[in-house]
Coordinates of C-alpha atoms in Angstrom, one line a residue:
Chain A
T1 CA 3.5 16.0 -7.1
Q2 CA 4.0 13.4 -4.4
L3 CA 2.6 14.6 -1.1
L4 CA 4.9 12.2 0.6
E5 CA 8.5 12.3 -0.6
Q6 CA 10.7 9.3 0.2
S7 CA 14.5 9.2 0.0
P8 CA 16.6 7.6 -1.2
Q9 CA 14.7 5.9 -3.9
F10 CA 17.2 3.0 -4.1
L11 CA 19.7 1.7 -1.6
S12 CA 22.1 -1.2 -2.0
I13 CA 24.2 -2.0 1.0
Q14 CA 26.2 -4.8 2.5
E15 CA 25.0 -7.0 5.3
G16 CA 25.8 -5.5 8.7
E17 CA 25.7 -1.8 7.5
N18 CA 23.3 0.7 9.0
L19 CA 20.9 2.8 7.0
T20 CA 18.2 5.5 7.3
V21 CA 15.3 6.2 5.0
Y22 CA 13.2 9.3 5.1
C23 CA 9.6 10.3 4.5
N24 CA 9.0 14.1 4.2
S25 CA 6.0 16.3 3.5
S26 CA 4.9 19.9 3.9
S27 CA 1.6 18.6 5.4
V28 CA 0.9 17.8 9.1
F29 CA -0.4 14.3 9.8
S30 CA -2.3 12.9 12.6
S31 CA -0.4 9.7 12.2
L32 CA 2.0 8.0 9.8
Q33 CA 2.5 4.4 8.9
W34 CA 5.5 2.4 7.6
Y35 CA 5.1 -0.7 5.4
R36 CA 7.5 -3.2 3.9
Q37 CA 6.6 -5.0 0.7
E38 CA 8.5 -8.0 -0.6
P39 CA 8.4 -9.2 -4.2
G40 CA 5.1 -10.9 -5.1
E41 CA 3.4 -9.8 -1.9
G42 CA 1.3 -7.0 -0.6
P43 CA 2.6 -4.4 1.8
V44 CA 2.8 -5.4 5.5
L45 CA 2.4 -2.8 8.2
L46 CA 5.5 -2.4 10.4
V47 CA 4.5 0.5 12.7
T48 CA 2.1 3.4 13.2
V49 CA 3.5 6.6 14.7
V50 CA 1.1 9.1 16.2
T51 CA 2.7 11.6 18.5
G52 CA 5.2 14.3 17.4
G53 CA 8.7 13.2 18.4
E54 CA 7.7 9.6 19.0
V55 CA 10.3 6.9 18.6
K56 CA 9.3 3.3 18.2
K57 CA 11.6 0.3 18.0
L58 CA 10.9 -3.0 16.3
K59 CA 14.0 -5.2 16.8
R60 CA 16.7 -3.6 14.6
L61 CA 14.3 -1.1 13.1
T62 CA 13.8 2.4 14.8
F63 CA 11.0 4.7 13.6
Q64 CA 10.8 8.3 14.5
F65 CA 8.0 10.8 13.9
G66 CA 9.1 14.4 13.5
D67 CA 8.3 16.9 16.2
A68 CA 6.0 18.8 13.8
R69 CA 4.4 15.6 12.5
K70 CA 5.4 16.4 8.9
D71 CA 8.2 13.8 8.5
S72 CA 9.4 10.5 9.6
S73 CA 12.5 8.3 9.4
L74 CA 13.3 4.6 9.6
H75 CA 16.7 3.5 10.8
I76 CA 17.9 -0.1 10.3
T77 CA 20.8 -1.3 12.4
A78 CA 23.1 -4.1 11.1
A79 CA 21.0 -4.8 8.0
Q80 CA 20.4 -8.3 7.0
P81 CA 19.4 -9.8 3.6
G82 CA 15.9 -10.5 5.1
D83 CA 15.5 -6.7 5.3
T84 CA 15.4 -6.5 1.5
G85 CA 12.2 -5.0 0.2
L86 CA 10.3 -1.9 -0.7
Y87 CA 9.7 0.4 2.3
L88 CA 6.7 2.6 2.0
C89 CA 5.4 5.4 4.3
A90 CA 1.7 6.3 4.2
A91 CA -0.5 8.8 5.8
D92 CA -4.0 10.3 5.6
T93 CA -3.5 13.5 3.8
G94 CA -7.0 14.7 4.5
R95 CA -8.8 12.6 1.8
R96 CA -9.9 9.9 4.3
A97 CA -7.7 7.5 2.4
L98 CA -4.1 6.5 2.7
T99 CA -1.6 8.3 0.5
F100 CA 1.6 6.4 0.0
G101 CA 5.1 7.6 -0.6
S102 CA 7.0 6.5 -3.7
G103 CA 9.0 4.1 -1.6
T104 CA 12.6 3.2 -0.9
R105 CA 13.8 0.0 -2.5
L106 CA 16.4 -1.6 -0.3
Q107 CA 18.8 -4.4 -1.3
V108 CA 21.0 -5.9 1.3
Q109 CA 23.8 -8.0 -0.1
P110 CA 25.1 -11.0 1.9
Chain B
K1 CA -6.7 -17.1 10.5
A2 CA -6.5 -17.0 6.7
G3 CA -5.2 -13.8 5.1
V4 CA -6.6 -11.7 2.3
T5 CA -7.0 -13.7 -0.9
Q6 CA -7.1 -12.2 -4.4
T7 CA -8.0 -14.0 -7.6
P8 CA -6.7 -14.3 -10.1
R9 CA -3.0 -13.7 -9.3
Y10 CA -2.1 -13.0 -12.9
L11 CA -4.1 -11.8 -15.8
I12 CA -3.4 -10.8 -19.4
K13 CA -6.0 -8.8 -21.3
T14 CA -6.2 -6.9 -24.6
R15 CA -6.9 -3.2 -25.0
G16 CA -10.6 -2.5 -25.0
Q17 CA -11.6 -5.6 -23.0
Q18 CA -12.9 -5.5 -19.5
V19 CA -11.7 -7.3 -16.4
T20 CA -13.1 -8.3 -13.0
L21 CA -10.8 -8.9 -10.0
S22 CA -11.9 -10.5 -6.8
C23 CA -10.9 -10.0 -3.2
S24 CA -11.9 -12.1 -0.1
P25 CA -11.1 -10.3 3.1
I26 CA -10.0 -11.7 6.4
S27 CA -12.9 -13.4 8.2
G28 CA -14.7 -10.8 10.3
H29 CA -13.3 -7.8 8.4
R30 CA -16.0 -5.7 6.8
S31 CA -14.0 -3.0 5.2
V32 CA -12.2 -3.5 1.9
S33 CA -10.0 -1.0 0.0
W34 CA -8.5 -1.3 -3.4
Y35 CA -5.2 0.2 -4.6
Q36 CA -3.3 0.3 -7.9
Q37 CA 0.5 0.0 -7.8
T38 CA 2.6 1.0 -10.8
P39 CA 6.4 1.7 -11.1
G40 CA 5.6 5.3 -12.2
Q41 CA 2.8 6.4 -9.8
G42 CA 3.4 4.1 -6.9
L43 CA 0.6 2.9 -4.8
Q44 CA -2.7 4.8 -5.4
F45 CA -6.0 4.5 -3.6
L46 CA -8.9 3.4 -5.8
F47 CA -11.9 3.0 -3.5
E48 CA -13.1 1.7 -0.1
Y49 CA -16.2 -0.3 0.7
F50 CA -17.8 -0.9 4.0
S51 CA -21.0 -2.8 4.6
E52 CA -21.7 -3.0 0.8
T53 CA -21.4 0.8 0.4
Q54 CA -18.7 2.7 -1.3
R55 CA -17.3 4.9 1.4
N56 CA -14.6 6.7 -0.5
K57 CA -13.2 6.9 -4.0
G58 CA -9.8 8.0 -5.4
N59 CA -9.1 10.0 -8.4
F60 CA -9.6 7.4 -11.1
P61 CA -11.9 7.5 -14.2
G62 CA -15.3 6.0 -14.2
R63 CA -14.0 2.9 -16.0
F64 CA -12.9 1.7 -12.6
S65 CA -15.7 0.5 -10.4
G66 CA -16.3 -1.9 -7.6
R67 CA -18.8 -3.5 -5.3
Q68 CA -19.0 -5.4 -2.1
F69 CA -21.2 -8.3 -1.3
S70 CA -23.0 -9.1 1.9
N71 CA -20.3 -11.6 2.9
S72 CA -17.7 -8.7 2.6
R73 CA -16.1 -10.1 -0.5
S74 CA -15.4 -7.4 -3.0
E75 CA -14.9 -7.2 -6.7
M76 CA -13.4 -4.4 -8.9
N77 CA -14.1 -4.0 -12.5
V78 CA -12.2 -2.1 -15.2
S79 CA -13.9 -1.6 -18.5
T80 CA -12.4 -0.6 -21.8
L81 CA -8.9 -1.5 -20.7
E82 CA -6.0 0.8 -21.7
L83 CA -2.3 0.0 -21.8
G84 CA -1.8 2.3 -18.8
D85 CA -4.0 0.1 -16.7
S86 CA -1.3 -2.5 -16.5
A87 CA -0.5 -2.7 -12.8
L88 CA -0.5 -4.6 -9.6
Y89 CA -4.0 -4.3 -8.1
L90 CA -4.0 -4.7 -4.3
C91 CA -6.8 -5.3 -2.0
A92 CA -6.7 -4.6 1.7
S93 CA -9.1 -5.5 4.5
S94 CA -9.7 -4.1 7.9
P95 CA -12.2 -4.7 10.7
A96 CA -13.6 -1.2 10.3
P97 CA -13.3 1.7 7.8
G98 CA -10.9 4.6 8.1
T99 CA -7.2 5.3 7.8
G100 CA -6.5 4.8 11.5
V101 CA -7.3 1.1 11.4
E102 CA -4.6 -1.4 10.4
Q103 CA -5.1 -2.7 6.9
Y104 CA -4.0 -6.1 5.8
F105 CA -3.0 -6.4 2.2
G106 CA -3.5 -9.4 -0.2
P107 CA -0.8 -10.5 -2.6
G108 CA -2.4 -8.6 -5.5
T109 CA -3.5 -9.3 -9.0
R110 CA -0.9 -8.6 -11.7
L111 CA -2.8 -7.2 -14.7
T112 CA -1.1 -6.9 -18.0
V113 CA -2.9 -5.1 -20.9
T114 CA -1.5 -5.7 -24.4

């Protein structure tokens, strides 16, 4: 059983469309991280959210941490082909190590 | 500043063999973590080393082991390889241990067991 459930698993959209991916859990986290992984590379940290209800923006990417600190979302506005990749959320689930979600694989068609 | 380097990038081994993978962290980083990434299980934590000591270990069999040297470089070893060990093995370094510190990942070593 995945402690961090990500949805959707796959997403194929056209350039210019908006999208939202979700990371959900029944556990409460002190913080949650979002990564993007491109083919042949390791994950790269995009953002860390710490406070319940927190919203962080990174250019066209908007990250939100749920009020109860159990879930998070990533919204991309006007997606571009360069946004293509595997998006992973990760959190410390109490094991002093990061637990990663199963990921959302995003394909943005030009 | 050079990033995390992992060698080799690709490896093909036969069942029953053993393999050693290497990770050189970013200069000045003393914490190294290892992860296994497979299509079925996703990214799973293997172990974390800090100052040459294993600080934490994930839920993997004893065939998986690692060590860290005084220069912070780390190696992981898998003995008696099984087909299910085929995966991308990722190393991540950080200035200090713990999950609250940003980790920088290397490109990984793609291991195929036949």
